[in-house]
Amino acid sequence: MAKQGSGSILQFAPLQSSVDEGFWHRLSSLKLNKFGIDDSPIPISGFYAPCSHPQVSNHLTLLAESLPSDSNDESTMPPVIRGNRNRCSVPGILYNTNTMEGFHALYKQGLLKAEAMKIWEDIHSGKAVEDCAVLSRVLLISFADLKKWNFHYWFAFPALALDPSATLVDLRPASQWFTLEEAESVSAACNEWRNSSVTADVPFFLVSIDSDSHAAVKHLKDLEACQRDGQKLLFAFYDPCHLPNNPGWPLRNFLALISARWNLKTVRFLCYRENRGFADLNLSLVGEALITVQQGWREQQCVPNAVGWELNKGRKVPRCINLAKSMDPTRLAISAADLNLKLMRWRALPSLNLEILFSLKCLLLGAGTLGCQVARMLMAWGVRKITLLDNGRVAMSNPLRQSLYTLDDCLNGGDFKATAAVRSLQRIFPAVEAEGIVMAIPMPGHPVSSQEEKSVLEDCKRLNDLIDSHDVIFLLTDTRESRWLPTLLFANSNKITITAALGFDSFLVMRHGPGPFNSIPNLKAETENSLAAGMDNLALTNTDGQHRLGCYFCNDVVAPTDSTSNRTLDQQCTVTRPGLAPIASALAVELLVGILHHPNGIFAEAEIANSSSGGNFELPLGILPHQIRGSLPHFQQMTLLGHSSNSCTACCSTVVSEYRKRGMQFILQAINHPTYLEDVTGLTELMRSANSFQLDWDDDIEVADDECVEL
Amino acid sequence: MMDVLHWDGTLSAKDFRIGAFAFAQKWESCNLAFPPWSWLPCPKHPWLAPPKEEGYLSLEKICISRPNEEEDIDQISQIDTGEEETCCSGNEDVLDDATLVQSNHHELHYCDFQIVYSSTFRVPVLYFRAYCSDGRPLPLDEIEKELPACSSKELSKKKWTFITQEEHPYLKRPWYKLHPCGTAEWMKLLFLSDNANPKFEVVLELYLLSWFSVVGQVFGLRLSFKISD
């Protein structure tokens, strides 16, 4: 398609920028490790290549290699870039500011003029003829926000404006301008130029054609020789643009050179473009431009105007790119953690419900040996919302057994465990939403004075609110009494409660059964069979309570009360074998995950591990026991079942309904009167009658289907 | 001389290199629609013994899309547009009539591929990343929009199409990859399902071709020649 000599202004297609992600990575690294707040300009190199596709222009690209090296053993010298046929290097400069305001305050016209000046000087000194790569330059201004990983940037490709602008006499595909023979020869000569490593990245050259239609490609410095020979001469350049009616940007400075240095008025040019690595003379263009600048324009001291700021979708605004996903360490940690869990789901457990784990809110009562381990295990399972409650301070002996603390937490009297634990969790995984609460749990049988009553009631209320606002509660304290109030509050709600308790060399992990007054909405969806089996026993007002799974205190009631054989649970054990806490904590968390994946949740019936179950489980995570008791001396672990007791001091219907009726007054009474609870539940009566029997208890607990003894 | 029947589907590092060159050669000769793969040596660390010619195959800037003009993934707009007012004051451009004003802003999406050897799994792994023409990286959910419709089904179904984002072993930046933990299994199946009992040298030469014919389907990169011969 020919554009005839209408004298229209020659319009150039602007260069377009493309920045590889690696460039920003390296810039960040340089900024953080080498430059700091030094905002001196940084030498860079851009790259471009001739157009290689009929419908897509090539961009001027910045890569990691465009910047100086960020390794410590190399100095900040401008990179010595040896280009290749796909990478013609363009010298340039980067002004990276330290603030957003600094970025906006840069005097852009001044910077552009300074770069244009360099080109102008190179034209007049002859350097541009020797090393024509300097005819193109790239100017980049940027602000790298390394907190949010936003990179604001703006490119300019300095071009010397002809005044007045050049006019276009003719422009057509090269194949239509050359004769067939000439075209063949030109193609061959250009391909040779492109294939030689010496000239492949020389973007401006001359094509001279002799009377035999034989074409030769020459360096710019051979111009005088070519002119003497009087042959057809074209000024050729690598054109990144693909458009059929416009030449690419590099021609602008080329024309400036031709006019200023050789004072030519008529310029025949070749926009060299390729396809699949070879010269494509259909895509390439040959044109003729008319330069009519005034005499003064060519003087060295008279620097032409400079243009070239890149538009952003047609507007004169900078661009911005956010790379948090690939650079922010916290984001990377999150995606790595997610990946791990997803891999587990993909390879081994397709029914794993990760969403429920991500959204779960866990309350850990106790931040000691058990609390620290449980918190870590929860994070490993993808739980992000963890609240730790503990009123103690980190003691010197703690870091060894309580895996979230280090010596630093013990200094100066010791930090509060709850706060130190949260700090530690955040160091391990910054995306965790952890909260620490320094508070004591009111305990029955520990009377309080009337002055303290008010604060104790507040603590009770606070505990109640905490239980309400979480989905799962772990009872991980070191006393039996401190577990009572949470157990009661739980029995009044529908939360998952898991208890872990340690003896010297044995442990107990159990999930509390539902409270006495909980309805079971899920079971309505179940089949009739299970309904028949389950519904009868889980009536709304439960007088019997036999088939409801027990809580920690139910256990106490039904287990033998003989203190010598029951030493594992009742005492305040502060000395335990170190291996116990990690084992018990791990089991507690795995038990939780099992509950979450059971269709009946806390209402799930208890299962016992036995050899006949083999490897086939109904549920992918395996069985869901009620209790796990382990004994280190035996390296043995067993799953047990304990039903609720209707005399339980924490969860029986009497107690729960008293609480519902009288609320905090009931609690206060329990706290202040040591035997109140036993009296209320009739336990006192029960104990009297039980002690009248002589019972023969085995020392070891056998694996049995039903561990509970009915009294 | 390994017996294919007892082969576990994996490759040694040396075999990977041989296989990679065979693959690149065959690709270049038969697959004219695409540029050739380049073999890039692994970056050398001055403090380690020089690696025994370790490297990986790289294929850059494959256009994977041609989105329609309405689609305007404009990350620029999410940053405060107050920029527009502040930055242009006092910085007026010289009036320039020689710059072509282009109205059409076609955003094309490109993909870089790499075939890297995993010494843990002893199989090749396909790494990829996608970006717009201005260099902005594309997240996985946008890449998936470009994939052929049949393959997005495959992605959710098949076990070998698990895409993960991990740090590239040499470039130290996050790239996506097709997770390799099932590769050995299905590579073994691929060769054994053929009734002929091929010699191991043949297996080696065809390993990467066969492997790529499977994983390339995710991106709609179909090889235009038959593998078995």
PDB file of C-alpha atoms in Angstrom, chain A residues 75-322:
ATOM      1  CA  SER A  75      30.819  -3.470  41.848  1.00  0.00           C
ATOM      2  CA  THR A  76      28.000  -1.291  40.664  1.00  0.00           C
ATOM      3  CA  MET A  77      29.388  -0.761  37.214  1.00  0.00           C
ATOM      4  CA  PRO A  78      27.045  -0.460  34.321  1.00  0.00           C
ATOM      5  CA  PRO A  79      26.514  -3.905  32.932  1.00  0.00           C
ATOM      6  CA  VAL A  80      28.627  -4.655  29.903  1.00  0.00           C
ATOM      7  CA  ILE A  81      25.979  -6.081  27.739  1.00  0.00           C
ATOM      8  CA  ARG A  82      26.999  -8.031  24.743  1.00  0.00           C
ATOM      9  CA  GLY A  83      23.850  -8.240  22.724  1.00  0.00           C
ATOM     10  CA  ASN A  84      22.794 -10.924  20.345  1.00  0.00           C
ATOM     11  CA  ARG A  85      20.488 -10.974  17.378  1.00  0.00           C
ATOM     12  CA  ASN A  86      17.435 -10.880  19.609  1.00  0.00           C
ATOM     13  CA  ARG A  87      18.750  -8.336  22.003  1.00  0.00           C
ATOM     14  CA  CYS A  88      20.055  -5.087  20.655  1.00  0.00           C
ATOM     15  CA  SER A  89      21.072  -3.198  23.689  1.00  0.00           C
ATOM     16  CA  VAL A  90      19.938   0.326  24.327  1.00  0.00           C
ATOM     17  CA  PRO A  91      21.885   2.354  26.886  1.00  0.00           C
ATOM     18  CA  GLY A  92      19.773   4.072  29.441  1.00  0.00           C
ATOM     19  CA  ILE A  93      19.362   5.457  32.879  1.00  0.00           C
ATOM     20  CA  LEU A  94      17.047   4.861  35.792  1.00  0.00           C
ATOM     21  CA  TYR A  95      16.014   7.437  38.356  1.00  0.00           C
ATOM     22  CA  ASN A  96      14.509   5.563  41.257  1.00  0.00           C
ATOM     23  CA  THR A  97      13.141   7.779  44.003  1.00  0.00           C
ATOM     24  CA  ASN A  98      12.722   6.999  47.659  1.00  0.00           C
ATOM     25  CA  THR A  99       9.218   8.378  48.039  1.00  0.00           C
ATOM     26  CA  MET A 100       6.067   8.802  46.034  1.00  0.00           C
ATOM     27  CA  GLU A 101       6.349  12.561  46.412  1.00  0.00           C
ATOM     28  CA  GLY A 102       9.893  12.388  45.100  1.00  0.00           C
ATOM     29  CA  PHE A 103       8.620  10.458  42.123  1.00  0.00           C
ATOM     30  CA  HIS A 104       6.060  13.109  41.260  1.00  0.00           C
ATOM     31  CA  ALA A 105       8.496  15.904  41.921  1.00  0.00           C
ATOM     32  CA  LEU A 106      10.999  14.754  39.324  1.00  0.00           C
ATOM     33  CA  TYR A 107      11.413  17.350  36.617  1.00  0.00           C
ATOM     34  CA  LYS A 108      10.571  15.099  33.736  1.00  0.00           C
ATOM     35  CA  GLN A 109      11.258  17.505  30.932  1.00  0.00           C
ATOM     36  CA  GLY A 110      14.656  18.225  32.362  1.00  0.00           C
ATOM     37  CA  LEU A 111      15.550  14.576  32.577  1.00  0.00           C
ATOM     38  CA  LEU A 112      14.342  13.940  29.056  1.00  0.00           C
ATOM     39  CA  LYS A 113      16.318  16.861  27.728  1.00  0.00           C
ATOM     40  CA  ALA A 114      19.446  15.608  29.475  1.00  0.00           C
ATOM     41  CA  GLU A 115      19.169  12.233  27.762  1.00  0.00           C
ATOM     42  CA  ALA A 116      18.390  13.825  24.411  1.00  0.00           C
ATOM     43  CA  MET A 117      21.447  15.991  24.880  1.00  0.00           C
ATOM     44  CA  LYS A 118      23.616  12.898  25.174  1.00  0.00           C
ATOM     45  CA  ILE A 119      22.326  11.653  21.832  1.00  0.00           C
ATOM     46  CA  TRP A 120      22.839  15.064  20.256  1.00  0.00           C
ATOM     47  CA  GLU A 121      26.402  15.201  21.481  1.00  0.00           C
ATOM     48  CA  ASP A 122      27.100  11.708  20.249  1.00  0.00           C
ATOM     49  CA  ILE A 123      25.771  12.722  16.862  1.00  0.00           C
ATOM     50  CA  HIS A 124      28.051  15.701  16.638  1.00  0.00           C
ATOM     51  CA  SER A 125      31.118  14.003  18.033  1.00  0.00           C
ATOM     52  CA  GLY A 126      30.804  11.131  15.601  1.00  0.00           C
ATOM     53  CA  LYS A 127      30.314   8.546  18.282  1.00  0.00           C
ATOM     54  CA  ALA A 128      26.884   7.734  16.923  1.00  0.00           C
ATOM     55  CA  VAL A 129      28.437   6.732  13.638  1.00  0.00           C
ATOM     56  CA  GLU A 130      31.024   4.514  15.273  1.00  0.00           C
ATOM     57  CA  ASP A 131      28.675   2.870  17.746  1.00  0.00           C
ATOM     58  CA  CYS A 132      25.193   3.437  16.435  1.00  0.00           C
ATOM     59  CA  ALA A 133      23.551   1.725  19.379  1.00  0.00           C
ATOM     60  CA  VAL A 134      23.766   5.071  21.194  1.00  0.00           C
ATOM     61  CA  LEU A 135      21.228   6.572  18.824  1.00  0.00           C
ATOM     62  CA  SER A 136      18.521   5.019  20.943  1.00  0.00           C
ATOM     63  CA  ARG A 137      18.294   5.586  24.654  1.00  0.00           C
ATOM     64  CA  VAL A 138      15.875   4.697  27.376  1.00  0.00           C
ATOM     65  CA  LEU A 139      14.972   6.793  30.362  1.00  0.00           C
ATOM     66  CA  LEU A 140      13.055   5.272  33.239  1.00  0.00           C
ATOM     67  CA  ILE A 141      11.775   6.921  36.373  1.00  0.00           C
ATOM     68  CA  SER A 142      10.400   4.799  39.147  1.00  0.00           C
ATOM     69  CA  PHE A 143       9.366   4.532  42.732  1.00  0.00           C
ATOM     70  CA  ALA A 144       9.578   1.112  44.321  1.00  0.00           C
ATOM     71  CA  ASP A 145       7.279   0.793  47.325  1.00  0.00           C
ATOM     72  CA  LEU A 146       8.929  -2.137  49.031  1.00  0.00           C
ATOM     73  CA  LYS A 147       6.304  -2.415  51.735  1.00  0.00           C
ATOM     74  CA  LYS A 148       3.365  -2.957  49.477  1.00  0.00           C
ATOM     75  CA  TRP A 149       5.449  -4.205  46.520  1.00  0.00           C
ATOM     76  CA  ASN A 150       4.011  -1.580  44.195  1.00  0.00           C
ATOM     77  CA  PHE A 151       6.292  -0.369  41.454  1.00  0.00           C
ATOM     78  CA  HIS A 152       5.367   2.953  39.891  1.00  0.00           C
ATOM     79  CA  TYR A 153       7.233   3.692  36.704  1.00  0.00           C
ATOM     80  CA  TRP A 154       7.336   5.738  33.575  1.00  0.00           C
ATOM     81  CA  PHE A 155       9.352   5.207  30.449  1.00  0.00           C
ATOM     82  CA  ALA A 156      10.658   7.724  27.993  1.00  0.00           C
ATOM     83  CA  PHE A 157      12.369   6.953  24.706  1.00  0.00           C
ATOM     84  CA  PRO A 158      14.140  10.230  23.924  1.00  0.00           C
ATOM     85  CA  ALA A 159      13.711  11.385  20.354  1.00  0.00           C
ATOM     86  CA  LEU A 160      15.094  14.551  18.829  1.00  0.00           C
ATOM     87  CA  ALA A 161      12.260  16.394  17.181  1.00  0.00           C
ATOM     88  CA  LEU A 162      12.878  17.771  13.728  1.00  0.00           C
ATOM     89  CA  ASP A 163      11.634  21.302  13.379  1.00  0.00           C
ATOM     90  CA  PRO A 164       9.550  21.324  11.301  1.00  0.00           C
ATOM     91  CA  SER A 165       8.762  17.620  11.239  1.00  0.00           C
ATOM     92  CA  ALA A 166       9.839  15.548   8.294  1.00  0.00           C
ATOM     93  CA  THR A 167       7.305  14.821   5.606  1.00  0.00           C
ATOM     94  CA  LEU A 168       6.649  11.492   4.007  1.00  0.00           C
ATOM     95  CA  VAL A 169       7.087  11.280   0.303  1.00  0.00           C
ATOM     96  CA  ASP A 170       6.557   7.587  -0.142  1.00  0.00           C
ATOM     97  CA  LEU A 171       6.121   4.431   1.914  1.00  0.00           C
ATOM     98  CA  ARG A 172       5.495   0.921   0.689  1.00  0.00           C
ATOM     99  CA  PRO A 173       6.431  -2.689   1.422  1.00  0.00           C
ATOM    100  CA  ALA A 174      10.052  -3.339   0.524  1.00  0.00           C
ATOM    101  CA  SER A 175       9.079  -6.147  -1.825  1.00  0.00           C
ATOM    102  CA  GLN A 176       7.222  -3.602  -3.919  1.00  0.00           C
ATOM    103  CA  TRP A 177      10.113  -1.211  -4.115  1.00  0.00           C
ATOM    104  CA  PHE A 178      12.969  -3.578  -4.940  1.00  0.00           C
ATOM    105  CA  THR A 179      13.101  -5.581  -8.107  1.00  0.00           C
ATOM    106  CA  LEU A 180      12.964  -9.322  -7.653  1.00  0.00           C
ATOM    107  CA  GLU A 181      16.690  -9.686  -8.018  1.00  0.00           C
ATOM    108  CA  GLU A 182      17.407  -6.804  -5.717  1.00  0.00           C
ATOM    109  CA  ALA A 183      15.000  -8.190  -3.145  1.00  0.00           C
ATOM    110  CA  GLU A 184      16.702 -11.544  -3.171  1.00  0.00           C
ATOM    111  CA  SER A 185      20.092  -9.983  -2.768  1.00  0.00           C
ATOM    112  CA  VAL A 186      18.979  -7.604  -0.067  1.00  0.00           C
ATOM    113  CA  SER A 187      17.430 -10.462   1.891  1.00  0.00           C
ATOM    114  CA  ALA A 188      20.560 -12.518   1.649  1.00  0.00           C
ATOM    115  CA  ALA A 189      22.796  -9.646   2.687  1.00  0.00           C
ATOM    116  CA  CYS A 190      20.592  -8.759   5.633  1.00  0.00           C
ATOM    117  CA  ASN A 191      20.370 -12.358   6.782  1.00  0.00           C
ATOM    118  CA  GLU A 192      24.108 -12.547   6.729  1.00  0.00           C
ATOM    119  CA  TRP A 193      24.354  -9.359   8.733  1.00  0.00           C
ATOM    120  CA  ARG A 194      21.884 -10.795  11.229  1.00  0.00           C
ATOM    121  CA  ASN A 195      23.639 -14.095  11.536  1.00  0.00           C
ATOM    122  CA  SER A 196      27.081 -12.761  12.224  1.00  0.00           C
ATOM    123  CA  SER A 197      27.679 -12.318  15.929  1.00  0.00           C
ATOM    124  CA  VAL A 198      29.725  -9.210  15.193  1.00  0.00           C
ATOM    125  CA  THR A 199      26.940  -7.334  13.452  1.00  0.00           C
ATOM    126  CA  ALA A 200      23.774  -9.041  14.653  1.00  0.00           C
ATOM    127  CA  ASP A 201      23.115  -6.397  17.263  1.00  0.00           C
ATOM    128  CA  VAL A 202      24.093  -3.368  15.176  1.00  0.00           C
ATOM    129  CA  PRO A 203      20.704  -1.783  14.620  1.00  0.00           C
ATOM    130  CA  PHE A 204      21.508   0.950  12.072  1.00  0.00           C
ATOM    131  CA  PHE A 205      23.246   0.222   8.791  1.00  0.00           C
ATOM    132  CA  LEU A 206      23.430   1.025   5.109  1.00  0.00           C
ATOM    133  CA  VAL A 207      22.165  -1.041   2.212  1.00  0.00           C
ATOM    134  CA  SER A 208      23.802  -0.224  -1.075  1.00  0.00           C
ATOM    135  CA  ILE A 209      22.755  -1.790  -4.342  1.00  0.00           C
ATOM    136  CA  ASP A 210      24.988  -1.710  -7.395  1.00  0.00           C
ATOM    137  CA  SER A 211      23.970  -1.737 -11.013  1.00  0.00           C
ATOM    138  CA  ASP A 212      24.024  -5.528 -11.048  1.00  0.00           C
ATOM    139  CA  SER A 213      21.273  -5.595  -8.455  1.00  0.00           C
ATOM    140  CA  HIS A 214      23.796  -6.862  -6.005  1.00  0.00           C
ATOM    141  CA  ALA A 215      23.178  -5.608  -2.477  1.00  0.00           C
ATOM    142  CA  ALA A 216      25.682  -5.119   0.286  1.00  0.00           C
ATOM    143  CA  VAL A 217      25.208  -4.161   3.912  1.00  0.00           C
ATOM    144  CA  LYS A 218      27.653  -1.622   5.287  1.00  0.00           C
ATOM    145  CA  HIS A 219      28.356   0.129   8.540  1.00  0.00           C
ATOM    146  CA  LEU A 220      27.309   3.746   8.858  1.00  0.00           C
ATOM    147  CA  LYS A 221      30.887   4.943   8.858  1.00  0.00           C
ATOM    148  CA  ASP A 222      31.221   3.723   5.279  1.00  0.00           C
ATOM    149  CA  LEU A 223      28.675   6.281   4.075  1.00  0.00           C
ATOM    150  CA  GLU A 224      31.113   8.531   2.267  1.00  0.00           C
ATOM    151  CA  ALA A 225      32.504   5.587   0.352  1.00  0.00           C
ATOM    152  CA  CYS A 226      29.031   4.467  -0.665  1.00  0.00           C
ATOM    153  CA  GLN A 227      28.062   7.946  -1.768  1.00  0.00           C
ATOM    154  CA  ARG A 228      31.159   8.176  -3.950  1.00  0.00           C
ATOM    155  CA  ASP A 229      30.178   4.991  -5.719  1.00  0.00           C
ATOM    156  CA  GLY A 230      26.892   6.566  -6.645  1.00  0.00           C
ATOM    157  CA  GLN A 231      24.878   3.427  -6.016  1.00  0.00           C
ATOM    158  CA  LYS A 232      21.369   3.116  -4.723  1.00  0.00           C
ATOM    159  CA  LEU A 233      21.584   3.747  -1.026  1.00  0.00           C
ATOM    160  CA  LEU A 234      19.129   3.052   1.743  1.00  0.00           C
ATOM    161  CA  PHE A 235      19.439   3.954   5.387  1.00  0.00           C
ATOM    162  CA  ALA A 236      18.316   0.797   7.173  1.00  0.00           C
ATOM    163  CA  PHE A 237      17.431   0.159  10.768  1.00  0.00           C
ATOM    164  CA  TYR A 238      15.916  -2.631  12.881  1.00  0.00           C
ATOM    165  CA  ASP A 239      12.298  -1.694  13.127  1.00  0.00           C
ATOM    166  CA  PRO A 240      10.394  -3.140  16.086  1.00  0.00           C
ATOM    167  CA  CYS A 241       7.101  -1.854  14.731  1.00  0.00           C
ATOM    168  CA  HIS A 242       4.842  -4.015  12.587  1.00  0.00           C
ATOM    169  CA  LEU A 243       2.499  -1.385  11.192  1.00  0.00           C
ATOM    170  CA  PRO A 244       2.226  -1.169   7.432  1.00  0.00           C
ATOM    171  CA  ASN A 245       1.883   2.596   7.267  1.00  0.00           C
ATOM    172  CA  ASN A 246       4.293   3.836   9.867  1.00  0.00           C
ATOM    173  CA  PRO A 247       7.952   3.343  10.619  1.00  0.00           C
ATOM    174  CA  GLY A 248       9.149   2.644  14.131  1.00  0.00           C
ATOM    175  CA  TRP A 249      10.554   5.070  16.689  1.00  0.00           C
ATOM    176  CA  PRO A 250      14.289   4.450  16.148  1.00  0.00           C
ATOM    177  CA  LEU A 251      14.035   6.194  12.777  1.00  0.00           C
ATOM    178  CA  ARG A 252      13.538   9.556  14.485  1.00  0.00           C
ATOM    179  CA  ASN A 253      17.037   9.851  15.871  1.00  0.00           C
ATOM    180  CA  PHE A 254      18.393   8.224  12.751  1.00  0.00           C
ATOM    181  CA  LEU A 255      16.949  11.048  10.655  1.00  0.00           C
ATOM    182  CA  ALA A 256      18.318  13.561  13.141  1.00  0.00           C
ATOM    183  CA  LEU A 257      21.763  12.031  12.669  1.00  0.00           C
ATOM    184  CA  ILE A 258      21.466  11.987   8.900  1.00  0.00           C
ATOM    185  CA  SER A 259      20.403  15.602   8.779  1.00  0.00           C
ATOM    186  CA  ALA A 260      22.781  16.994  11.368  1.00  0.00           C
ATOM    187  CA  ARG A 261      25.862  15.093  10.305  1.00  0.00           C
ATOM    188  CA  TRP A 262      25.493  14.705   6.564  1.00  0.00           C
ATOM    189  CA  ASN A 263      22.976  17.431   5.775  1.00  0.00           C
ATOM    190  CA  LEU A 264      20.847  15.241   3.539  1.00  0.00           C
ATOM    191  CA  LYS A 265      17.428  16.531   2.605  1.00  0.00           C
ATOM    192  CA  THR A 266      15.982  13.447   1.011  1.00  0.00           C
ATOM    193  CA  VAL A 267      16.383  10.185   2.868  1.00  0.00           C
ATOM    194  CA  ARG A 268      15.478   6.796   1.528  1.00  0.00           C
ATOM    195  CA  PHE A 269      15.061   4.424   4.449  1.00  0.00           C
ATOM    196  CA  LEU A 270      14.459   0.739   5.005  1.00  0.00           C
ATOM    197  CA  CYS A 271      12.430  -0.426   8.013  1.00  0.00           C
ATOM    198  CA  TYR A 272      13.943  -3.849   8.475  1.00  0.00           C
ATOM    199  CA  ARG A 273      11.525  -6.446   9.837  1.00  0.00           C
ATOM    200  CA  GLU A 274      11.668 -10.198  10.067  1.00  0.00           C
ATOM    201  CA  ASN A 275       9.612 -13.308  10.186  1.00  0.00           C
ATOM    202  CA  ARG A 276      10.809 -16.519  11.851  1.00  0.00           C
ATOM    203  CA  GLY A 277      14.346 -15.223  12.005  1.00  0.00           C
ATOM    204  CA  PHE A 278      14.677 -14.258   8.372  1.00  0.00           C
ATOM    205  CA  ALA A 279      14.311 -10.972   6.520  1.00  0.00           C
ATOM    206  CA  ASP A 280      10.738 -10.403   5.472  1.00  0.00           C
ATOM    207  CA  LEU A 281      10.551  -7.887   2.675  1.00  0.00           C
ATOM    208  CA  ASN A 282       6.769  -7.907   2.622  1.00  0.00           C
ATOM    209  CA  LEU A 283       6.644  -6.799   6.195  1.00  0.00           C
ATOM    210  CA  SER A 284       9.635  -4.490   5.842  1.00  0.00           C
ATOM    211  CA  LEU A 285       8.997  -1.033   4.462  1.00  0.00           C
ATOM    212  CA  VAL A 286      10.919   1.255   2.169  1.00  0.00           C
ATOM    213  CA  GLY A 287      10.121   4.925   2.345  1.00  0.00           C
ATOM    214  CA  GLU A 288      11.334   8.344   1.408  1.00  0.00           C
ATOM    215  CA  ALA A 289      11.368  11.231   3.817  1.00  0.00           C
ATOM    216  CA  LEU A 290      11.891  14.888   3.191  1.00  0.00           C
ATOM    217  CA  ILE A 291      13.771  16.856   5.840  1.00  0.00           C
ATOM    218  CA  THR A 292      13.337  20.605   5.752  1.00  0.00           C
ATOM    219  CA  VAL A 293      14.908  21.832   8.939  1.00  0.00           C
ATOM    220  CA  GLN A 294      16.214  25.353   9.146  1.00  0.00           C
ATOM    221  CA  GLN A 295      19.928  25.915   9.004  1.00  0.00           C
ATOM    222  CA  GLY A 296      20.174  26.760  12.677  1.00  0.00           C
ATOM    223  CA  TRP A 297      18.673  23.467  13.715  1.00  0.00           C
ATOM    224  CA  ARG A 298      21.839  21.613  12.821  1.00  0.00           C
ATOM    225  CA  GLU A 299      24.092  23.642  15.058  1.00  0.00           C
ATOM    226  CA  GLN A 300      25.499  21.705  17.968  1.00  0.00           C
ATOM    227  CA  GLN A 301      24.740  24.345  20.547  1.00  0.00           C
ATOM    228  CA  CYS A 302      21.133  24.392  19.530  1.00  0.00           C
ATOM    229  CA  VAL A 303      19.729  21.221  21.057  1.00  0.00           C
ATOM    230  CA  PRO A 304      16.468  20.178  19.436  1.00  0.00           C
ATOM    231  CA  ASN A 305      13.372  19.630  21.464  1.00  0.00           C
ATOM    232  CA  ALA A 306      12.955  16.195  22.920  1.00  0.00           C
ATOM    233  CA  VAL A 307       9.849  14.070  23.014  1.00  0.00           C
ATOM    234  CA  GLY A 308       9.214  10.521  24.042  1.00  0.00           C
ATOM    235  CA  TRP A 309       7.323   9.947  27.281  1.00  0.00           C
ATOM    236  CA  GLU A 310       5.359   6.747  26.959  1.00  0.00           C
ATOM    237  CA  LEU A 311       1.614   7.026  27.164  1.00  0.00           C
ATOM    238  CA  ASN A 312      -0.349   4.728  29.412  1.00  0.00           C
ATOM    239  CA  LYS A 313      -3.415   3.636  27.485  1.00  0.00           C
ATOM    240  CA  GLY A 314      -3.433   6.975  25.750  1.00  0.00           C
ATOM    241  CA  ARG A 315      -3.010   9.022  28.909  1.00  0.00           C
ATOM    242  CA  LYS A 316       0.010  10.893  30.205  1.00  0.00           C
ATOM    243  CA  VAL A 317       0.217   9.007  33.463  1.00  0.00           C
ATOM    244  CA  PRO A 318       2.758   6.627  34.916  1.00  0.00           C
ATOM    245  CA  ARG A 319       2.203   2.905  35.174  1.00  0.00           C
ATOM    246  CA  CYS A 320       2.074   0.775  38.246  1.00  0.00           C
ATOM    247  CA  ILE A 321       2.507  -2.882  38.850  1.00  0.00           C
ATOM    248  CA  ASN A 322       1.936  -4.828  42.037  1.00  0.00           C
TER     249      ASN A 322
END
